mmCIF file of N, CA and C in Angstrom:
data_model
loop_
_atom_site.group_PDB
_atom_site.id
_atom_site.type_symbol
_atom_site.label_atom_id
_atom_site.label_comp_id
_atom_site.label_asym_id
_atom_site.label_seq_id
_atom_site.Cartn_x
_atom_site.Cartn_y
_atom_site.Cartn_z
ATOM 1 N N VAL A 1 -6.301 -2.493 -17.928
ATOM 2 C CA VAL A 1 -5.483 -2.622 -16.740
ATOM 3 C C VAL A 1 -5.208 -1.264 -16.088
ATOM 4 N N PRO A 2 -4.971 -0.201 -16.817
ATOM 5 C CA PRO A 2 -4.654 1.074 -16.174
ATOM 6 C C PRO A 2 -5.755 1.631 -15.279
ATOM 7 N N ASP A 3 -6.986 1.138 -15.416
ATOM 8 C CA ASP A 3 -8.093 1.636 -14.601
ATOM 9 C C ASP A 3 -8.307 0.835 -13.314
ATOM 10 N N ILE A 4 -7.571 -0.235 -13.130
ATOM 11 C CA ILE A 4 -7.728 -1.066 -11.939
ATOM 12 C C ILE A 4 -7.260 -0.289 -10.718
ATOM 13 N N GLN A 5 -8.044 -0.335 -9.658
ATOM 14 C CA GLN A 5 -7.720 0.422 -8.447
ATOM 15 C C GLN A 5 -7.418 -0.470 -7.243
ATOM 16 N N VAL A 6 -7.357 -1.766 -7.435
ATOM 17 C CA VAL A 6 -7.117 -2.695 -6.327
ATOM 18 C C VAL A 6 -5.884 -3.535 -6.640
ATOM 19 N N PRO A 7 -5.270 -4.152 -5.621
ATOM 20 C CA PRO A 7 -4.126 -5.026 -5.867
ATOM 21 C C PRO A 7 -4.527 -6.224 -6.733
ATOM 22 N N VAL A 8 -3.622 -6.617 -7.616
ATOM 23 C CA VAL A 8 -3.877 -7.725 -8.534
ATOM 24 C C VAL A 8 -2.685 -8.669 -8.508
ATOM 25 N N LEU A 9 -2.958 -9.962 -8.420
ATOM 26 C CA LEU A 9 -1.912 -10.968 -8.529
ATOM 27 C C LEU A 9 -2.024 -11.632 -9.888
ATOM 28 N N PHE A 10 -0.957 -11.578 -10.653
ATOM 29 C CA PHE A 10 -0.876 -12.262 -11.938
ATOM 30 C C PHE A 10 -0.073 -13.532 -11.731
ATOM 31 N N VAL A 11 -0.612 -14.665 -12.153
ATOM 32 C CA VAL A 11 0.086 -15.945 -12.068
ATOM 33 C C VAL A 11 0.498 -16.311 -13.482
ATOM 34 N N SER A 12 1.784 -16.560 -13.659
ATOM 35 C CA SER A 12 2.323 -16.759 -15.000
ATOM 36 C C SER A 12 3.140 -18.041 -15.094
ATOM 37 N N ALA A 13 3.070 -18.661 -16.259
ATOM 38 C CA ALA A 13 3.921 -19.800 -16.586
ATOM 39 C C ALA A 13 4.977 -19.310 -17.581
ATOM 40 N N LYS A 14 6.228 -19.421 -17.204
ATOM 41 C CA LYS A 14 7.302 -18.845 -18.015
ATOM 42 C C LYS A 14 7.434 -19.472 -19.399
ATOM 43 N N GLN A 15 6.952 -20.701 -19.578
ATOM 44 C CA GLN A 15 7.037 -21.372 -20.876
ATOM 45 C C GLN A 15 5.706 -21.340 -21.627
ATOM 46 N N ASP A 16 4.817 -20.476 -21.211
ATOM 47 C CA ASP A 16 3.478 -20.389 -21.793
ATOM 48 C C ASP A 16 3.538 -19.750 -23.179
ATOM 49 N N VAL A 17 3.054 -20.467 -24.188
ATOM 50 C CA VAL A 17 3.024 -19.903 -25.543
ATOM 51 C C VAL A 17 1.655 -19.295 -25.865
ATOM 52 N N LEU A 18 0.630 -19.602 -25.049
ATOM 53 C CA LEU A 18 -0.701 -19.042 -25.262
ATOM 54 C C LEU A 18 -0.834 -17.658 -24.634
ATOM 55 N N CYS A 19 -0.212 -17.480 -23.488
ATOM 56 C CA CYS A 19 -0.236 -16.202 -22.769
ATOM 57 C C CYS A 19 1.201 -15.942 -22.297
ATOM 58 N N PRO A 20 2.039 -15.430 -23.171
ATOM 59 C CA PRO A 20 3.471 -15.307 -22.883
ATOM 60 C C PRO A 20 3.768 -14.527 -21.598
ATOM 61 N N HIS A 21 4.738 -15.036 -20.864
ATOM 62 C CA HIS A 21 5.149 -14.451 -19.593
ATOM 63 C C HIS A 21 5.477 -12.964 -19.739
ATOM 64 N N GLU A 22 6.072 -12.586 -20.843
ATOM 65 C CA GLU A 22 6.446 -11.186 -21.052
ATOM 66 C C GLU A 22 5.215 -10.277 -21.067
ATOM 67 N N LEU A 23 4.120 -10.773 -21.638
ATOM 68 C CA LEU A 23 2.884 -9.981 -21.658
ATOM 69 C C LEU A 23 2.271 -9.886 -20.266
ATOM 70 N N VAL A 24 2.379 -10.952 -19.500
ATOM 71 C CA VAL A 24 1.862 -10.931 -18.131
ATOM 72 C C VAL A 24 2.669 -9.931 -17.298
ATOM 73 N N GLU A 25 3.983 -9.941 -17.472
ATOM 74 C CA GLU A 25 4.823 -8.963 -16.771
ATOM 75 C C GLU A 25 4.432 -7.535 -17.147
ATOM 76 N N ARG A 26 4.193 -7.332 -18.411
ATOM 77 C CA ARG A 26 3.807 -5.996 -18.879
ATOM 78 C C ARG A 26 2.472 -5.576 -18.274
ATOM 79 N N ALA A 27 1.514 -6.490 -18.242
ATOM 80 C CA ALA A 27 0.208 -6.188 -17.653
ATOM 81 C C ALA A 27 0.349 -5.866 -16.170
ATOM 82 N N ALA A 28 1.150 -6.632 -15.452
ATOM 83 C CA ALA A 28 1.356 -6.375 -14.022
ATOM 84 C C ALA A 28 1.955 -4.995 -13.808
ATOM 85 N N GLY A 29 2.849 -4.603 -14.688
ATOM 86 C CA GLY A 29 3.472 -3.292 -14.583
ATOM 87 C C GLY A 29 2.542 -2.144 -14.908
ATOM 88 N N MET A 30 1.427 -2.433 -15.542
ATOM 89 C CA MET A 30 0.468 -1.383 -15.913
ATOM 90 C C MET A 30 -0.549 -1.077 -14.821
ATOM 91 N N VAL A 31 -0.610 -1.913 -13.788
ATOM 92 C CA VAL A 31 -1.566 -1.663 -12.709
ATOM 93 C C VAL A 31 -1.088 -0.426 -11.945
ATOM 94 N N PRO A 32 -1.948 0.575 -11.816
ATOM 95 C CA PRO A 32 -1.549 1.831 -11.169
ATOM 96 C C PRO A 32 -1.059 1.642 -9.728
ATOM 97 N N GLY A 33 -0.153 2.508 -9.342
ATOM 98 C CA GLY A 33 0.320 2.529 -7.960
ATOM 99 C C GLY A 33 1.177 1.347 -7.566
ATOM 100 N N GLY A 34 1.718 0.625 -8.547
ATOM 101 C CA GLY A 34 2.546 -0.532 -8.225
ATOM 102 C C GLY A 34 1.775 -1.655 -7.572
ATOM 103 N N LYS A 35 0.458 -1.707 -7.798
ATOM 104 C CA LYS A 35 -0.392 -2.710 -7.155
ATOM 105 C C LYS A 35 -0.448 -4.028 -7.918
ATOM 106 N N GLY A 36 0.325 -4.145 -8.989
ATOM 107 C CA GLY A 36 0.358 -5.386 -9.748
ATOM 108 C C GLY A 36 1.493 -6.272 -9.276
ATOM 109 N N SER A 37 1.155 -7.428 -8.756
ATOM 110 C CA SER A 37 2.143 -8.407 -8.318
ATOM 111 C C SER A 37 2.147 -9.570 -9.299
ATOM 112 N N ILE A 38 3.292 -10.235 -9.398
ATOM 113 C CA ILE A 38 3.379 -11.376 -10.299
ATOM 114 C C ILE A 38 4.120 -12.509 -9.609
ATOM 115 N N VAL A 39 3.622 -13.702 -9.817
ATOM 116 C CA VAL A 39 4.318 -14.910 -9.389
ATOM 117 C C VAL A 39 4.435 -15.772 -10.638
ATOM 118 N N ALA A 40 5.643 -16.262 -10.898
ATOM 119 C CA ALA A 40 5.891 -17.003 -12.138
ATOM 120 C C ALA A 40 6.480 -18.369 -11.831
ATOM 121 N N PHE A 41 6.097 -19.324 -12.643
ATOM 122 C CA PHE A 41 6.571 -20.692 -12.496
ATOM 123 C C PHE A 41 7.195 -21.151 -13.806
ATOM 124 N N ASP A 42 8.254 -21.910 -13.716
ATOM 125 C CA ASP A 42 8.969 -22.385 -14.898
ATOM 126 C C ASP A 42 8.277 -23.628 -15.452
ATOM 127 N N THR A 43 7.134 -23.394 -16.089
ATOM 128 C CA THR A 43 6.328 -24.478 -16.635
ATOM 129 C C THR A 43 5.515 -23.949 -17.804
ATOM 130 N N THR A 44 4.648 -24.786 -18.337
ATOM 131 C CA THR A 44 3.825 -24.424 -19.488
ATOM 132 C C THR A 44 2.424 -24.015 -19.052
ATOM 133 N N HIS A 45 1.638 -23.587 -20.018
ATOM 134 C CA HIS A 45 0.278 -23.084 -19.776
ATOM 135 C C HIS A 45 -0.585 -24.099 -19.021
ATOM 136 N N MET A 46 -0.573 -25.342 -19.421
ATOM 137 C CA MET A 46 -1.455 -26.341 -18.808
ATOM 138 C C MET A 46 -0.831 -27.043 -17.611
ATOM 139 N N LYS A 47 0.480 -27.199 -17.598
ATOM 140 C CA LYS A 47 1.111 -27.928 -16.489
ATOM 141 C C LYS A 47 1.024 -27.179 -15.167
ATOM 142 N N ILE A 48 0.753 -25.875 -15.232
ATOM 143 C CA ILE A 48 0.626 -25.104 -13.994
ATOM 144 C C ILE A 48 -0.598 -25.557 -13.199
ATOM 145 N N TYR A 49 -1.493 -26.285 -13.824
ATOM 146 C CA TYR A 49 -2.711 -26.749 -13.162
ATOM 147 C C TYR A 49 -2.574 -28.153 -12.573
ATOM 148 N N HIS A 50 -1.341 -28.637 -12.448
ATOM 149 C CA HIS A 50 -1.118 -29.998 -11.966
ATOM 150 C C HIS A 50 0.018 -30.056 -10.948
ATOM 151 N N GLY A 51 -0.059 -31.028 -10.054
ATOM 152 C CA GLY A 51 1.028 -31.345 -9.137
ATOM 153 C C GLY A 51 1.490 -30.182 -8.277
ATOM 154 N N ASN A 52 2.815 -30.123 -8.096
ATOM 155 C CA ASN A 52 3.397 -29.098 -7.235
ATOM 156 C C ASN A 52 3.203 -27.690 -7.779
ATOM 157 N N TYR A 53 3.134 -27.550 -9.107
ATOM 158 C CA TYR A 53 2.889 -26.213 -9.659
ATOM 159 C C TYR A 53 1.542 -25.677 -9.182
ATOM 160 N N LEU A 54 0.538 -26.528 -9.211
ATOM 161 C CA LEU A 54 -0.794 -26.120 -8.753
ATOM 162 C C LEU A 54 -0.782 -25.789 -7.267
ATOM 163 N N LYS A 55 -0.133 -26.640 -6.469
ATOM 164 C CA LYS A 55 -0.068 -26.386 -5.034
ATOM 165 C C LYS A 55 0.658 -25.077 -4.739
ATOM 166 N N ASP A 56 1.762 -24.836 -5.433
ATOM 167 C CA ASP A 56 2.532 -23.613 -5.210
ATOM 168 C C ASP A 56 1.779 -22.376 -5.685
ATOM 169 N N ALA A 57 1.093 -22.488 -6.823
ATOM 170 C CA ALA A 57 0.302 -21.360 -7.324
ATOM 171 C C ALA A 57 -0.852 -21.063 -6.374
ATOM 172 N N ALA A 58 -1.519 -22.100 -5.899
ATOM 173 C CA ALA A 58 -2.629 -21.911 -4.964
ATOM 174 C C ALA A 58 -2.136 -21.279 -3.666
ATOM 175 N N ALA A 59 -0.985 -21.714 -3.184
ATOM 176 C CA ALA A 59 -0.425 -21.143 -1.952
ATOM 177 C C ALA A 59 -0.103 -19.665 -2.151
ATOM 178 N N ALA A 60 0.426 -19.302 -3.316
ATOM 179 C CA ALA A 60 0.728 -17.897 -3.607
ATOM 180 C C ALA A 60 -0.549 -17.075 -3.645
ATOM 181 N N MET A 61 -1.612 -17.633 -4.223
ATOM 182 C CA MET A 61 -2.887 -16.914 -4.285
ATOM 183 C C MET A 61 -3.488 -16.728 -2.899
ATOM 184 N N VAL A 62 -3.441 -17.769 -2.079
ATOM 185 C CA VAL A 62 -3.974 -17.670 -0.722
ATOM 186 C C VAL A 62 -3.197 -16.626 0.083
ATOM 187 N N ALA A 63 -1.884 -16.644 -0.030
ATOM 188 C CA ALA A 63 -1.059 -15.659 0.679
ATOM 189 C C ALA A 63 -1.392 -14.236 0.215
ATOM 190 N N PHE A 64 -1.576 -14.071 -1.088
ATOM 191 C CA PHE A 64 -1.931 -12.754 -1.632
ATOM 192 C C PHE A 64 -3.271 -12.285 -1.063
ATOM 193 N N PHE A 65 -4.263 -13.157 -1.099
ATOM 194 C CA PHE A 65 -5.585 -12.782 -0.581
ATOM 195 C C PHE A 65 -5.538 -12.465 0.908
ATOM 196 N N LYS A 66 -4.798 -13.272 1.669
ATOM 197 C CA LYS A 66 -4.693 -13.019 3.097
ATOM 198 C C LYS A 66 -4.052 -11.669 3.388
ATOM 199 N N SER A 67 -3.127 -11.258 2.560
ATOM 200 C CA SER A 67 -2.442 -9.992 2.812
ATOM 201 C C SER A 67 -3.224 -8.780 2.302
ATOM 202 N N HIS A 68 -4.278 -9.024 1.500
ATOM 203 C CA HIS A 68 -5.030 -7.905 0.937
ATOM 204 C C HIS A 68 -6.507 -7.868 1.329
ATOM 205 N N ILE A 69 -6.929 -8.795 2.147
ATOM 206 C CA ILE A 69 -8.343 -8.815 2.563
ATOM 207 C C ILE A 69 -8.427 -8.512 4.055
#
């Protein structure tokens, strides 16, 4: 992560036991120049891929890409 030179969006599930939110926060903080952004949802690892969580995560990703491309 410290070698990344472009903006990065990390999408995190706060109840994720496979990829804990705290580690995602730490990774986002390691991107040089404050270019690591994070969006977090109060759900589990797999539920983020369904329903409103998926729609909200996708909207956050689209907004991120639009602001950086």
